[in-house]
PDB file of C-alpha atoms and ligand atoms in Angstrom:
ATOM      1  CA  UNK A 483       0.000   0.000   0.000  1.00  0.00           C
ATOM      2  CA  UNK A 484       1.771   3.636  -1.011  1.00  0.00           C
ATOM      3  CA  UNK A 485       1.556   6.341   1.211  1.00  0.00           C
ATOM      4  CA  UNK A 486      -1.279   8.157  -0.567  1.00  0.00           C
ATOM      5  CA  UNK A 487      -3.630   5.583  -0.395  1.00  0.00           C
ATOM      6  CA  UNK A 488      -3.500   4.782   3.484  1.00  0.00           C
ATOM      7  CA  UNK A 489      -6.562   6.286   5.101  1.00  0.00           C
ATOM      8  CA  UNK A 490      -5.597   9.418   7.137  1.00  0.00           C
ATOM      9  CA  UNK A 491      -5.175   9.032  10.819  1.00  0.00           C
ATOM     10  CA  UNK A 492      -8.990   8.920  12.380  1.00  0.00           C
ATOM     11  CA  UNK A 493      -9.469  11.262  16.066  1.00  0.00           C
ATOM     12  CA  UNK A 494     -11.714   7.843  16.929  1.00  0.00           C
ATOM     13  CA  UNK A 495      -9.086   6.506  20.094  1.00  0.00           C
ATOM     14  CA  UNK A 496      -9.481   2.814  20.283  1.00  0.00           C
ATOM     15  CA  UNK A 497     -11.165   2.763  23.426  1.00  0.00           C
ATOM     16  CA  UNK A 498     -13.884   5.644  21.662  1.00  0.00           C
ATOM     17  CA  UNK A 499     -17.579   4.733  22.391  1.00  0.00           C
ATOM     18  CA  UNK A 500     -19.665   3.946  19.740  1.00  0.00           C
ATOM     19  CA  UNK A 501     -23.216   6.011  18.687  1.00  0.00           C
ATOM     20  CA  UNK A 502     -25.428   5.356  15.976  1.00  0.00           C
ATOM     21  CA  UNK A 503     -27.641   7.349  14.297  1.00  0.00           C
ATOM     22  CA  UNK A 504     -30.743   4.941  12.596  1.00  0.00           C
ATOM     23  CA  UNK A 505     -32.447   7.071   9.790  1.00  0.00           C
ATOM     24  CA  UNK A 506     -36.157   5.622  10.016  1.00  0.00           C
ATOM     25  CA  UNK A 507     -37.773   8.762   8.793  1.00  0.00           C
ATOM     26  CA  UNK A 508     -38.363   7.694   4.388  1.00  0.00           C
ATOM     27  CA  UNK A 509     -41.776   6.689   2.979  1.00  0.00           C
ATOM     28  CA  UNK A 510     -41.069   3.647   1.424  1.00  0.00           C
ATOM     29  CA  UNK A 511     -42.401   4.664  -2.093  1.00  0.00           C
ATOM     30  CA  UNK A 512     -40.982   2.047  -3.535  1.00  0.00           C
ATOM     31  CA  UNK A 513     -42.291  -0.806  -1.436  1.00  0.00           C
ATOM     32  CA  UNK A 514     -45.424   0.294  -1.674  1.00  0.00           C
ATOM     33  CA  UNK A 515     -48.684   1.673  -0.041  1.00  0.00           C
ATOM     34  CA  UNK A 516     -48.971   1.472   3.792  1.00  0.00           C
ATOM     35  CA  UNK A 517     -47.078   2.965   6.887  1.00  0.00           C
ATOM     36  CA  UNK A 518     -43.797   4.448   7.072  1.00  0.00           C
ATOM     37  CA  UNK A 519     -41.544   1.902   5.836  1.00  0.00           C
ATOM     38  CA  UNK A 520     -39.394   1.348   9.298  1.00  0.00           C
ATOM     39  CA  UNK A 521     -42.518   0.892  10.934  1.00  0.00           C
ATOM     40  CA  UNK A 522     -43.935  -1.850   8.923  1.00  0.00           C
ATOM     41  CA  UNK A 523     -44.160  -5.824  10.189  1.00  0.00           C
ATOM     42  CA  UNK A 524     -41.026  -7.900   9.376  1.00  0.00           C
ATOM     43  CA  UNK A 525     -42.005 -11.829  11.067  1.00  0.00           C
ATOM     44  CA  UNK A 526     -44.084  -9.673  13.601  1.00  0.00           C
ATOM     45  CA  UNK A 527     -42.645  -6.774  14.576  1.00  0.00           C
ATOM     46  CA  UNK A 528     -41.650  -3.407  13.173  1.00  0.00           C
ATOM     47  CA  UNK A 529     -38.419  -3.234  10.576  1.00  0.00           C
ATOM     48  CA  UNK A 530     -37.520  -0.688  13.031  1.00  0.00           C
ATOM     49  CA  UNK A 531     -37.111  -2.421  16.028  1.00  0.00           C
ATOM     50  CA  UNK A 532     -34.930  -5.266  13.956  1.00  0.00           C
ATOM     51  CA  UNK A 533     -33.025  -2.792  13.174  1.00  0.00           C
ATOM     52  CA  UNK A 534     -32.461  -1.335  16.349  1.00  0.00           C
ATOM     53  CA  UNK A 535     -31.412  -4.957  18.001  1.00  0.00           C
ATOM     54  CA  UNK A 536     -28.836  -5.497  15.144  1.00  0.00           C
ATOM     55  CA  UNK A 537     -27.268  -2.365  16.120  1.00  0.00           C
ATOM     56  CA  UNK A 538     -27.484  -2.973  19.972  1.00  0.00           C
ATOM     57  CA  UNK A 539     -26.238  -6.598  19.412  1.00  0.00           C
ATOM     58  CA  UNK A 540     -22.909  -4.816  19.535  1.00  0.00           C
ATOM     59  CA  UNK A 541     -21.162  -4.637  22.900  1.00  0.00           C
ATOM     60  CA  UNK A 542     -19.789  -1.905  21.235  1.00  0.00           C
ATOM     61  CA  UNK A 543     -22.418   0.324  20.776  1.00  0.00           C
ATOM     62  CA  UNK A 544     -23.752   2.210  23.773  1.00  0.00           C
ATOM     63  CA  UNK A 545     -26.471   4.753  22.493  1.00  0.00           C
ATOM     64  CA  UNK A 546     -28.606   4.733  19.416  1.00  0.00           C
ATOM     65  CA  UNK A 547     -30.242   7.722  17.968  1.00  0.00           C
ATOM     66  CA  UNK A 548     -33.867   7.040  16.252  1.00  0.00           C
ATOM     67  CA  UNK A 549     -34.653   9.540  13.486  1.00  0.00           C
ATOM     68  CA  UNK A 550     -38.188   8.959  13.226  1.00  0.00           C
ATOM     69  CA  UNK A 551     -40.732  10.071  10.517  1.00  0.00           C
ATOM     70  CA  UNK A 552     -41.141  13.703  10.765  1.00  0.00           C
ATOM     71  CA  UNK A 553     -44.855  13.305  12.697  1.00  0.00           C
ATOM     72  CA  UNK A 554     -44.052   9.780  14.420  1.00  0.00           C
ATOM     73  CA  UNK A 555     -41.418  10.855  17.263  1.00  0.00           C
ATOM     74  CA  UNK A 556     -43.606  10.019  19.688  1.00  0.00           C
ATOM     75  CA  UNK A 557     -45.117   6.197  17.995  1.00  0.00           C
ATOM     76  CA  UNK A 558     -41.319   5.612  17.368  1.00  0.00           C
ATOM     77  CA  UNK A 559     -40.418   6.205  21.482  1.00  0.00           C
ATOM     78  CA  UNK A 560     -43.563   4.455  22.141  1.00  0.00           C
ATOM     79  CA  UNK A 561     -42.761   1.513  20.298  1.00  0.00           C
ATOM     80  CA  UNK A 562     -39.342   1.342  21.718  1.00  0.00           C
ATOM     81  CA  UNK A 563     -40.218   1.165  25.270  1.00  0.00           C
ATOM     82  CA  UNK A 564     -42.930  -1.795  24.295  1.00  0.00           C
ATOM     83  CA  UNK A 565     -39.916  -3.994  22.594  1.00  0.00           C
ATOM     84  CA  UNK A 566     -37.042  -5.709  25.046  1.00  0.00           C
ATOM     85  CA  UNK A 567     -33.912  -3.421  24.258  1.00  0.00           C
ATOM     86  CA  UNK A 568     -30.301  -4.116  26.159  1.00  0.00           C
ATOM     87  CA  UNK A 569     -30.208  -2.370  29.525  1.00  0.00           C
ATOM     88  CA  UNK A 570     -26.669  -1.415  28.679  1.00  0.00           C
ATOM     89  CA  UNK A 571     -27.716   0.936  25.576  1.00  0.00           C
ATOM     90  CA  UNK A 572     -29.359   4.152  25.516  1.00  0.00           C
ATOM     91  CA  UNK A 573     -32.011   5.765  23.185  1.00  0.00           C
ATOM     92  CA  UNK A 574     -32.932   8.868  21.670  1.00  0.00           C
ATOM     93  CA  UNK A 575     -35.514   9.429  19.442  1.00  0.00           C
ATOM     94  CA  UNK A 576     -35.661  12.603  17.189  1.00  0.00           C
ATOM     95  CA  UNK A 577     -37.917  13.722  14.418  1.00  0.00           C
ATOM     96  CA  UNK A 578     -36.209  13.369  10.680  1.00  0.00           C
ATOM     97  CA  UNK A 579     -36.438  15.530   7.612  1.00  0.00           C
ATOM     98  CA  UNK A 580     -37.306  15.624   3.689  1.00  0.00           C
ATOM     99  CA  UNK A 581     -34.098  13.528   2.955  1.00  0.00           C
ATOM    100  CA  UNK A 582     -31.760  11.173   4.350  1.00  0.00           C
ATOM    101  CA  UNK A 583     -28.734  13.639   4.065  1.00  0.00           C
ATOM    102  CA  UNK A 584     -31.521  15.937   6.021  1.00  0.00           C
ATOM    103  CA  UNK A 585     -32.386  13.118   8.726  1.00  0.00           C
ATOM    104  CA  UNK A 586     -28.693  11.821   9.441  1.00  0.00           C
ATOM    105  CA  UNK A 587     -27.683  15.516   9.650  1.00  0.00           C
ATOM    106  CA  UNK A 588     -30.446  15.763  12.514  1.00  0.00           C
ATOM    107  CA  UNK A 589     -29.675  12.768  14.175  1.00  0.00           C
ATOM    108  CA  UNK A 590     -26.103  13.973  14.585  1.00  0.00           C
ATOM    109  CA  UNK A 591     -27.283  16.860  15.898  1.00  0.00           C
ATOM    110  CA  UNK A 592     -28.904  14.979  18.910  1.00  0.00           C
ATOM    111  CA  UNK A 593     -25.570  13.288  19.935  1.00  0.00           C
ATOM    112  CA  UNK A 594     -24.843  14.299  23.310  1.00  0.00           C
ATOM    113  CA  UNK A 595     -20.923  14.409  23.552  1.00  0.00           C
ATOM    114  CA  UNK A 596     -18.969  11.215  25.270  1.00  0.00           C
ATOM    115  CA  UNK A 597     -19.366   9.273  21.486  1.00  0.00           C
ATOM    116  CA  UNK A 598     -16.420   9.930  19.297  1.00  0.00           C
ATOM    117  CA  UNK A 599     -17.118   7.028  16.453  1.00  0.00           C
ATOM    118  CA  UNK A 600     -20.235   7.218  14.817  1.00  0.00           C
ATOM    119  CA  UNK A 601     -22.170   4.255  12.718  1.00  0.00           C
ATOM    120  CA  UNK A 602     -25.079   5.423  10.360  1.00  0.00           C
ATOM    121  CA  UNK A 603     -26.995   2.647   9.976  1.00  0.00           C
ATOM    122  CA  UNK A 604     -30.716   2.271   7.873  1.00  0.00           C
ATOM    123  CA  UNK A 605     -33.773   1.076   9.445  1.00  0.00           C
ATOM    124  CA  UNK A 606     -34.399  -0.235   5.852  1.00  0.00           C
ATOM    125  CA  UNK A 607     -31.586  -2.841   6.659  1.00  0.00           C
ATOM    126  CA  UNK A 608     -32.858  -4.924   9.653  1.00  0.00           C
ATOM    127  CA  UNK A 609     -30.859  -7.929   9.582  1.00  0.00           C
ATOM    128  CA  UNK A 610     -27.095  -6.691   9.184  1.00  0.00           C
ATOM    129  CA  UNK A 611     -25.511  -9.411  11.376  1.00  0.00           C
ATOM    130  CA  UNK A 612     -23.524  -8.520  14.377  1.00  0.00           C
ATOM    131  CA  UNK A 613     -20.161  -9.291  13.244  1.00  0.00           C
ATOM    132  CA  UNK A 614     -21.009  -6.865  10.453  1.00  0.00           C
ATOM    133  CA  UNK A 615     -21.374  -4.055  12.862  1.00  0.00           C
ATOM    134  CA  UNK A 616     -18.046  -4.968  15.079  1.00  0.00           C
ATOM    135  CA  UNK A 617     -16.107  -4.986  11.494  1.00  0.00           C
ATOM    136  CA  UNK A 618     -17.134  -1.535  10.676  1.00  0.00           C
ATOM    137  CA  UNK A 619     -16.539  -0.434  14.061  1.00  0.00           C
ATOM    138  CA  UNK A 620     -12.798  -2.064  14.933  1.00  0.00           C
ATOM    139  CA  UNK A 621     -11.726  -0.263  11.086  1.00  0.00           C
ATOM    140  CA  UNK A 622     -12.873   3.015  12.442  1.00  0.00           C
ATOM    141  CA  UNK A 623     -10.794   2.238  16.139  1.00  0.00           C
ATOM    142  CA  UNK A 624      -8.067   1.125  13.734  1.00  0.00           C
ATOM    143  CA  UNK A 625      -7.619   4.733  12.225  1.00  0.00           C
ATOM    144  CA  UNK A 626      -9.678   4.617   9.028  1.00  0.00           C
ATOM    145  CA  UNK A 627     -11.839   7.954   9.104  1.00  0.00           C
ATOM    146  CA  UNK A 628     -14.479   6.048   7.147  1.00  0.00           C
ATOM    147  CA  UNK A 629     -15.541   2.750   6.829  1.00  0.00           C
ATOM    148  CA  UNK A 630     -18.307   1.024   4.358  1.00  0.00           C
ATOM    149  CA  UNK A 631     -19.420  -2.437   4.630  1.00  0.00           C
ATOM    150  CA  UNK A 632     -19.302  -3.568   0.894  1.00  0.00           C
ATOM    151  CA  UNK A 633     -20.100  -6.931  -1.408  1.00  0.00           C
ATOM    152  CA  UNK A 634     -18.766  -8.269  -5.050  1.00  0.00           C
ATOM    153  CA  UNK A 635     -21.164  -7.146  -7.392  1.00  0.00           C
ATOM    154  CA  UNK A 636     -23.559 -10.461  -9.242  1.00  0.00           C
ATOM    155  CA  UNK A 637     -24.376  -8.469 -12.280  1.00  0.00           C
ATOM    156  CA  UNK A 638     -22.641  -6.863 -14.749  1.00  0.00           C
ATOM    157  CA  UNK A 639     -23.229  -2.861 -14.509  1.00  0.00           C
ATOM    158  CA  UNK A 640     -23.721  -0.537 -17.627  1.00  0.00           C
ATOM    159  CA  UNK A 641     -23.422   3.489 -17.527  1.00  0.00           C
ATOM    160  CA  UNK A 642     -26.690   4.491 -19.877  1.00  0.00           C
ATOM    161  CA  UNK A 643     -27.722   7.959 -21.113  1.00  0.00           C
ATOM    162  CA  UNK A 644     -31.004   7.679 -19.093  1.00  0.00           C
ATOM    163  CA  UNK A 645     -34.181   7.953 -21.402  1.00  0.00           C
ATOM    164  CA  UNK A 646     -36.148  11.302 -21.235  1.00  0.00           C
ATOM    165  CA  UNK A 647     -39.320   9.340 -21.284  1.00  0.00           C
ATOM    166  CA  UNK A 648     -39.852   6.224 -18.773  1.00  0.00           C
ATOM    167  CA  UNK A 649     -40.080   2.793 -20.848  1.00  0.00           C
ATOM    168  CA  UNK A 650     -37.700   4.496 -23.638  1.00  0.00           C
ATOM    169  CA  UNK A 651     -34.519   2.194 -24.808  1.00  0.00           C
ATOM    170  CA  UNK A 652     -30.907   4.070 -23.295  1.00  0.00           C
ATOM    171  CA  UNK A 653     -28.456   4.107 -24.734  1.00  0.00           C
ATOM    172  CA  UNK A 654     -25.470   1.768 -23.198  1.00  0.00           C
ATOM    173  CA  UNK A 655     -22.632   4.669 -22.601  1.00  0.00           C
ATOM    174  CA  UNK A 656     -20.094   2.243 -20.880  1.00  0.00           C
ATOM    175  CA  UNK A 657     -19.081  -0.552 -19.368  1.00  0.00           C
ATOM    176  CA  UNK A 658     -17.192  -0.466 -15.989  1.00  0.00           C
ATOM    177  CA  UNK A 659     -14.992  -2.624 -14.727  1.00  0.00           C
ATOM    178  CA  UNK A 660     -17.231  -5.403 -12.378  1.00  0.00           C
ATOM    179  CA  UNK A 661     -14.183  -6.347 -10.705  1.00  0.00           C
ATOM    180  CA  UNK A 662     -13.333  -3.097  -9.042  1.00  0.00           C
ATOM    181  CA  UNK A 663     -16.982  -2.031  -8.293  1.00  0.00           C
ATOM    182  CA  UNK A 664     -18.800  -2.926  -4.666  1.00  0.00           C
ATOM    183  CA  UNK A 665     -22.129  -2.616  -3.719  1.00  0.00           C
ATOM    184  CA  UNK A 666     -22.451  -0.609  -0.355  1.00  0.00           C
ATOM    185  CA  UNK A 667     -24.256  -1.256   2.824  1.00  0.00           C
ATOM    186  CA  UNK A 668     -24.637  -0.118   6.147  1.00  0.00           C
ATOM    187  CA  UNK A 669     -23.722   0.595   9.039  1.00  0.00           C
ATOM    188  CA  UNK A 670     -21.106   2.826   7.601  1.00  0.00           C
ATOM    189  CA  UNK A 671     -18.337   3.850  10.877  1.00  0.00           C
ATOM    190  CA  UNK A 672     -16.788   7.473  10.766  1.00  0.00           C
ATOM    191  CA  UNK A 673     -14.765   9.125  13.163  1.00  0.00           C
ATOM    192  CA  UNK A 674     -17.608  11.364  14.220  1.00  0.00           C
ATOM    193  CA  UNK A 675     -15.384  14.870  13.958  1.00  0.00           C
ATOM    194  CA  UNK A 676     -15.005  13.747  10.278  1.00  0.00           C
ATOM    195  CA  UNK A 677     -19.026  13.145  10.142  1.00  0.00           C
ATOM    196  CA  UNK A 678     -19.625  15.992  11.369  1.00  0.00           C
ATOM    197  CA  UNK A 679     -17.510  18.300   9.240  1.00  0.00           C
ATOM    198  CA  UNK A 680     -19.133  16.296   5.852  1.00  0.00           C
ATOM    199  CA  UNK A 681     -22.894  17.168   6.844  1.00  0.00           C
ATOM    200  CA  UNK A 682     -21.466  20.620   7.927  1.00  0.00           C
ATOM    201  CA  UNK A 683     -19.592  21.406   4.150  1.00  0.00           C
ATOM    202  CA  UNK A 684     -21.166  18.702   1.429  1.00  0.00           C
ATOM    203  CA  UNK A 685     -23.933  20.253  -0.155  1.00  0.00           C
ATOM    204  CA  UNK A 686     -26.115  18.741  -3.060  1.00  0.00           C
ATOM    205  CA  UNK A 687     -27.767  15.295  -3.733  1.00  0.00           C
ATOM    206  CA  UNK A 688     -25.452  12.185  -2.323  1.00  0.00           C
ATOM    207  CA  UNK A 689     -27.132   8.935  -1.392  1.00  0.00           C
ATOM    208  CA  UNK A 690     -24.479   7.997   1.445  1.00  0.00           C
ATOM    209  CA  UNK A 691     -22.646   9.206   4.306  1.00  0.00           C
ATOM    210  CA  UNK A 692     -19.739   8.442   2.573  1.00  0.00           C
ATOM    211  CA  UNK A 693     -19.722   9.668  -0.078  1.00  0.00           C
ATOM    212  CA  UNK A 694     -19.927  13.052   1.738  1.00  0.00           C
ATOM    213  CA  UNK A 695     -16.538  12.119   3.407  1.00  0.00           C
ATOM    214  CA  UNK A 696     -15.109  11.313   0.075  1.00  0.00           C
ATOM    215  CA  UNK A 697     -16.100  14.459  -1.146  1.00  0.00           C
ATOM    216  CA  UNK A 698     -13.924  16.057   2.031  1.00  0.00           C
ATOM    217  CA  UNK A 699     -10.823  14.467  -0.445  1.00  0.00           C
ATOM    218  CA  UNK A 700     -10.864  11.668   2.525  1.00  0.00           C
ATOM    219  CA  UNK A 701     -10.180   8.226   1.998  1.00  0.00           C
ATOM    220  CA  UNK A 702     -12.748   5.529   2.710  1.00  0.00           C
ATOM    221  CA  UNK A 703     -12.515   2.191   3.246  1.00  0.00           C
ATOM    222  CA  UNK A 704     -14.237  -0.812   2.534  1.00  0.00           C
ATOM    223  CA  UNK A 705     -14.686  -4.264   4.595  1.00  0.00           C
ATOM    224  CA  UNK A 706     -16.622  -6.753   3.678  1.00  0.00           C
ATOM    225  CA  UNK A 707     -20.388  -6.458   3.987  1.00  0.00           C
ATOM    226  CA  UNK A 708     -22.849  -9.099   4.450  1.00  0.00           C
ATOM    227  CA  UNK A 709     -25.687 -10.860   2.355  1.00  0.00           C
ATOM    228  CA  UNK A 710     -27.997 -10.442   4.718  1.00  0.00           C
ATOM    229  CA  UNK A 711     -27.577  -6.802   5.395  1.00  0.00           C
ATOM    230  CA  UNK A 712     -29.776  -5.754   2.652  1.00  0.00           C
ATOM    231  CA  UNK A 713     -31.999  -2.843   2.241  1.00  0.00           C
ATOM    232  CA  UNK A 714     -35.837  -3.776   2.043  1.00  0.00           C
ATOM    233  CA  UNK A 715     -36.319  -1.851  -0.727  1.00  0.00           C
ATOM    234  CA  UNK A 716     -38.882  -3.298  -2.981  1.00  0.00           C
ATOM    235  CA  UNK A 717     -41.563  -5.715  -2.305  1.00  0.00           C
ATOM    236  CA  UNK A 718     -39.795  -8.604  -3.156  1.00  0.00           C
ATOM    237  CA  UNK A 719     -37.285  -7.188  -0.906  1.00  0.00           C
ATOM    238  CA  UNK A 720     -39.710  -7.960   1.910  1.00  0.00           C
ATOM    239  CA  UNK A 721     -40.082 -11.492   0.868  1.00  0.00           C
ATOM    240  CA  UNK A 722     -36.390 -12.470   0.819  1.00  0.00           C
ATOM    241  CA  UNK A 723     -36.443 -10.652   4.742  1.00  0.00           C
ATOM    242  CA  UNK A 724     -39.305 -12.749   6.294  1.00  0.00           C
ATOM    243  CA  UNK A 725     -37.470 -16.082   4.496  1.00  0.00           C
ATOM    244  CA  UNK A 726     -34.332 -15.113   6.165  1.00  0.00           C
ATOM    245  CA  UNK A 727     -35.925 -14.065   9.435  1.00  0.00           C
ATOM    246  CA  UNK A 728     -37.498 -17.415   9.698  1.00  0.00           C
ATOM    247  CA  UNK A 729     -34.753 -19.250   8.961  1.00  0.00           C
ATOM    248  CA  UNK A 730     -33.385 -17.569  11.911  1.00  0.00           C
ATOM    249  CA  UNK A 731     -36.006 -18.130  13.777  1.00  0.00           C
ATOM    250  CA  UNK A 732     -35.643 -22.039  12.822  1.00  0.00           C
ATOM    251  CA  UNK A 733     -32.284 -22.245  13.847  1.00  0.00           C
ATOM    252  CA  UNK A 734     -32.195 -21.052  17.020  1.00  0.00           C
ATOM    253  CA  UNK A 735     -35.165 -23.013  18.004  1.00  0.00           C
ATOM    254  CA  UNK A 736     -37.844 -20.742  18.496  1.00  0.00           C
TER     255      UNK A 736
HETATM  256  N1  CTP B1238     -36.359  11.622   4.491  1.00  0.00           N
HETATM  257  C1  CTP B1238     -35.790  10.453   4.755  1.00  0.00           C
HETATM  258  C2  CTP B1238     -35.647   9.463   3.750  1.00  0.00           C
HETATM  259  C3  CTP B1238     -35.071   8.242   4.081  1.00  0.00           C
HETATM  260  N2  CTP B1238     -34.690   8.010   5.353  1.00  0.00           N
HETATM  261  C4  CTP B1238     -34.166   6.695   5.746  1.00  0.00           C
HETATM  262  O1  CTP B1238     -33.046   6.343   4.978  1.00  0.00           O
HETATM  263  C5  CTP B1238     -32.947   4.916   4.878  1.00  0.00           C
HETATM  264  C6  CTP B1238     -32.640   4.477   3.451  1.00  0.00           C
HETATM  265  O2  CTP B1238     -33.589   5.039   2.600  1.00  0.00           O
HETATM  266  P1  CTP B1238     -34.562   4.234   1.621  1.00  0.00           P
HETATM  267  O3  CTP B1238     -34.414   2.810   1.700  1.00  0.00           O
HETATM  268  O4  CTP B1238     -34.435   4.884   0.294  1.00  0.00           O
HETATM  269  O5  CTP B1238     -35.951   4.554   2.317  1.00  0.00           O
HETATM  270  P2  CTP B1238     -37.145   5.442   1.813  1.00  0.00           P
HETATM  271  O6  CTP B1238     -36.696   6.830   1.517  1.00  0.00           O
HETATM  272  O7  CTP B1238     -38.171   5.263   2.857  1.00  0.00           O
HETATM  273  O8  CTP B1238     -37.557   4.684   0.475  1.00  0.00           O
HETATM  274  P3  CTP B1238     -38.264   5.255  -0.825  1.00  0.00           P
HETATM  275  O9  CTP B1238     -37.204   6.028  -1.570  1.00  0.00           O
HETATM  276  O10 CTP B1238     -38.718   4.037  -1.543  1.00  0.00           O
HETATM  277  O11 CTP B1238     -39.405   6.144  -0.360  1.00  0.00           O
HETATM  278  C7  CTP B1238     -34.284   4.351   5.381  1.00  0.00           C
HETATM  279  O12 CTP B1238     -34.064   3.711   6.620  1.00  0.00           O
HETATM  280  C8  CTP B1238     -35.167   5.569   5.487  1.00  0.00           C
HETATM  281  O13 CTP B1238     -36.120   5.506   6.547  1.00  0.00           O
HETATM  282  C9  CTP B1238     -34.827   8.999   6.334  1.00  0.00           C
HETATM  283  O14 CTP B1238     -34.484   8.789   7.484  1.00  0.00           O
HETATM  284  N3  CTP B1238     -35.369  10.221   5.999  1.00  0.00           N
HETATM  285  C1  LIG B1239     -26.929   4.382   2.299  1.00  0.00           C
HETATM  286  C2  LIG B1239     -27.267   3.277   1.335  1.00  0.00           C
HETATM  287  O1  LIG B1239     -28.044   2.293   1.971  1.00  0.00           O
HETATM  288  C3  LIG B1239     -25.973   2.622   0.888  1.00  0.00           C
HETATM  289  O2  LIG B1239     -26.244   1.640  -0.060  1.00  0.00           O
HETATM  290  C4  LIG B1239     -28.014   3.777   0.131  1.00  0.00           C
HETATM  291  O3  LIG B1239     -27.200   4.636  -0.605  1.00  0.00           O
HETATM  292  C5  LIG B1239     -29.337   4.458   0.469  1.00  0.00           C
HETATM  293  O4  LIG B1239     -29.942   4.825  -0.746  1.00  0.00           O
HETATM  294  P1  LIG B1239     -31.480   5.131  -0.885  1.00  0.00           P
HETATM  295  O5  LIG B1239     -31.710   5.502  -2.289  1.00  0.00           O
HETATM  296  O6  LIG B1239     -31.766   6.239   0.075  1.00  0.00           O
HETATM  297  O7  LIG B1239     -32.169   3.850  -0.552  1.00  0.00           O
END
C-alpha cells in the first residue's frame, strides 16, 4: 500500500464509544402503499425495532439515535419502550427531515458528547448481522476515518444515457470494470469529527454518508459487507427478509 492511499489518521481513540444514528424517517415509495416503511411488520414486529437490536447486538455500541418520521417521534419512542432493548444501551428518538442527508444531519445533531465514532446505519436494513457491525466499528478504532461495509457485485453494470421518457430504450454509454466495483451497505463507521464536518460542508444530492466524506478528499474504506444486510427496498425485498428471518427463527429453536 503507497503512502497516498493509506486512510488518514482517524481522532476515533481505540477505546472511543460507539453512537449510531438509525435514519427511520423515508416513505417507502418504492415498497409500496402502507405505513412508514421502518414501521412496517417484518415476522411480527416493526423493521424498526430489527433494526435497532442489530445495532445494539454490539457490545460496542452504547447509544442509538432514532430519526423517526417527521410526525411519528412520539409512535417511534412508544414503540421502543414496548420492545425488550439491552439495559446497557441508551435511546434517543428525534424527528427526521425531507431527505436522508436531512435526517442523518439531525440525528447527529442529537448526539450528546462522550461518542467519538459514529455508525449510520438504515432502518431499511434490519438484519445486518452482528459481526457486520463490530467490522465496521474495529476499522474506524483502527484509524480509518471512514468505513463502508461492501459486497462483489452479481451483475454486470452498464453506464446508460437515461431515457427522457420512462419505458424508452438508453443508450449503453459504458461498461465499468465489475471487478473493481462494490455494492455498499450499512452501518457505515466514521470518526464522528469527520461526520460531522461532511454534513457541515457537502452540499447537493449524495445517497451515502460516505460519499460526503469522500467528497472532504478523505479516503474511505471498505470491509466486507454481508448478504444479509440488505436494504428492504422493494416488495420482493420484503419477501427475501421474512425467508431469512425465519430461517433464523428455525435455527435457534424458536
Ligand atoms: N427523508 C428520509 C428518507 C429516508 N430516510 C431513511 O433512509 C434509509 C434508506 O432510505 P430508503 O431505503 O431509500 O428509504 P425510503 O426513503 O423510505 O424509500 P423510498 O425512496 O422508496 O421512499 C431508510 O431507513 C429511510 O427511513 C430517512 O431517514 N429520511
Ligand atoms: C446508504 C445506502 O443504503 C448505501 O447503499 C443507500 O445509498 C441508500 O440509498 P437510498 O436511495 O436512500 O435507498
Amino acid at each position: 500500500m503507497s503512502d497516498d492511499s493509506r486512510p488518514s489518521p482517524s481522532a476515533a481513540p481505540a477505546t472511543a464509544r460507539t453512537a449510531v444514528v438509525i435514519p427511520a424517517a423515508g416513505r417507502g415509495v418504492r415498497l409500496g402503499p402502507g405505513a412508514p416503511k421502518a414501521l412496517r411488520a417484518l415476522g411480527g414486529t416493526p423493521m424498526l425495532i430489527h433494526a435497532v437490536r442489530a445495532m445494539a447486538a454490539s457490545r460496542a455500541v452504547s447509544l442509538v439515535v432514532v430519526v423517526a418520521p417527521p410526525d411519528g417521534a412520539a409512535e417511534v419512542k412508544s414503540l421502543l419502550d414496548a420492545h425488550a432493548l439491552p439495559e446497557r444501551t441508551d435511546f434517543l428518538v428525534v424527528p427526521g427531515g425531507q431527505s436522508r442527508q436531512e435526517s442523518v444531519k439531525l440525528g447527529l445533531d442529537a448526539l450528546p458528547q462522550g461518542h467519538d465514532i459514529v455508525l449510520v446505519h438504515d432502518a431499511a436494513r434490519p438484519l445486518v448481522p452482528v459481526d457486520t457491525v463490530d467490522a465496521v466499528i474495529e476499522a474506524v478504532r483502527d484509524g480509518a476515518p471512514a468505513v463502508v461495509p461492501a459486497l462483489p457485485l452479481a451483475d454486470t453494470v452498464k453506464q446508460v444515457e437515461p431515457a427522457r421518457t420512462p419505458g424508452e430504450p438508453e443508450p449503453v454509454v459504458a461498461t465499468p470494470e465489475r471487478a473493481r466495483l462494490r455494492a455498499v451497505q450499512t452501518p457505515q463507521g466514521f470518526d464522528r469529527a469527520t461526520l460531522v464536518r461532511a454534513h457541515e460542508t457537502v452540499t447537493g444530492d449524495v445517497t451515502d454518508d460516505a460519499g460526503m466524506v469522500e467528497q472532504l478528499g478523505l479516503t474511505v474504506v471498505a470491509v466486507p459487507g454481508h448478504e444479509e444486510a440488505f436494504k428492504v427496498t422493494r416488495p420482493l425485498d420484503l419477501v427475501l427478509a421474512e425467508a431469512v428471518l425465519a430461517r433464523r427463527r428455525l435455527n435457534d429453536g424458536f
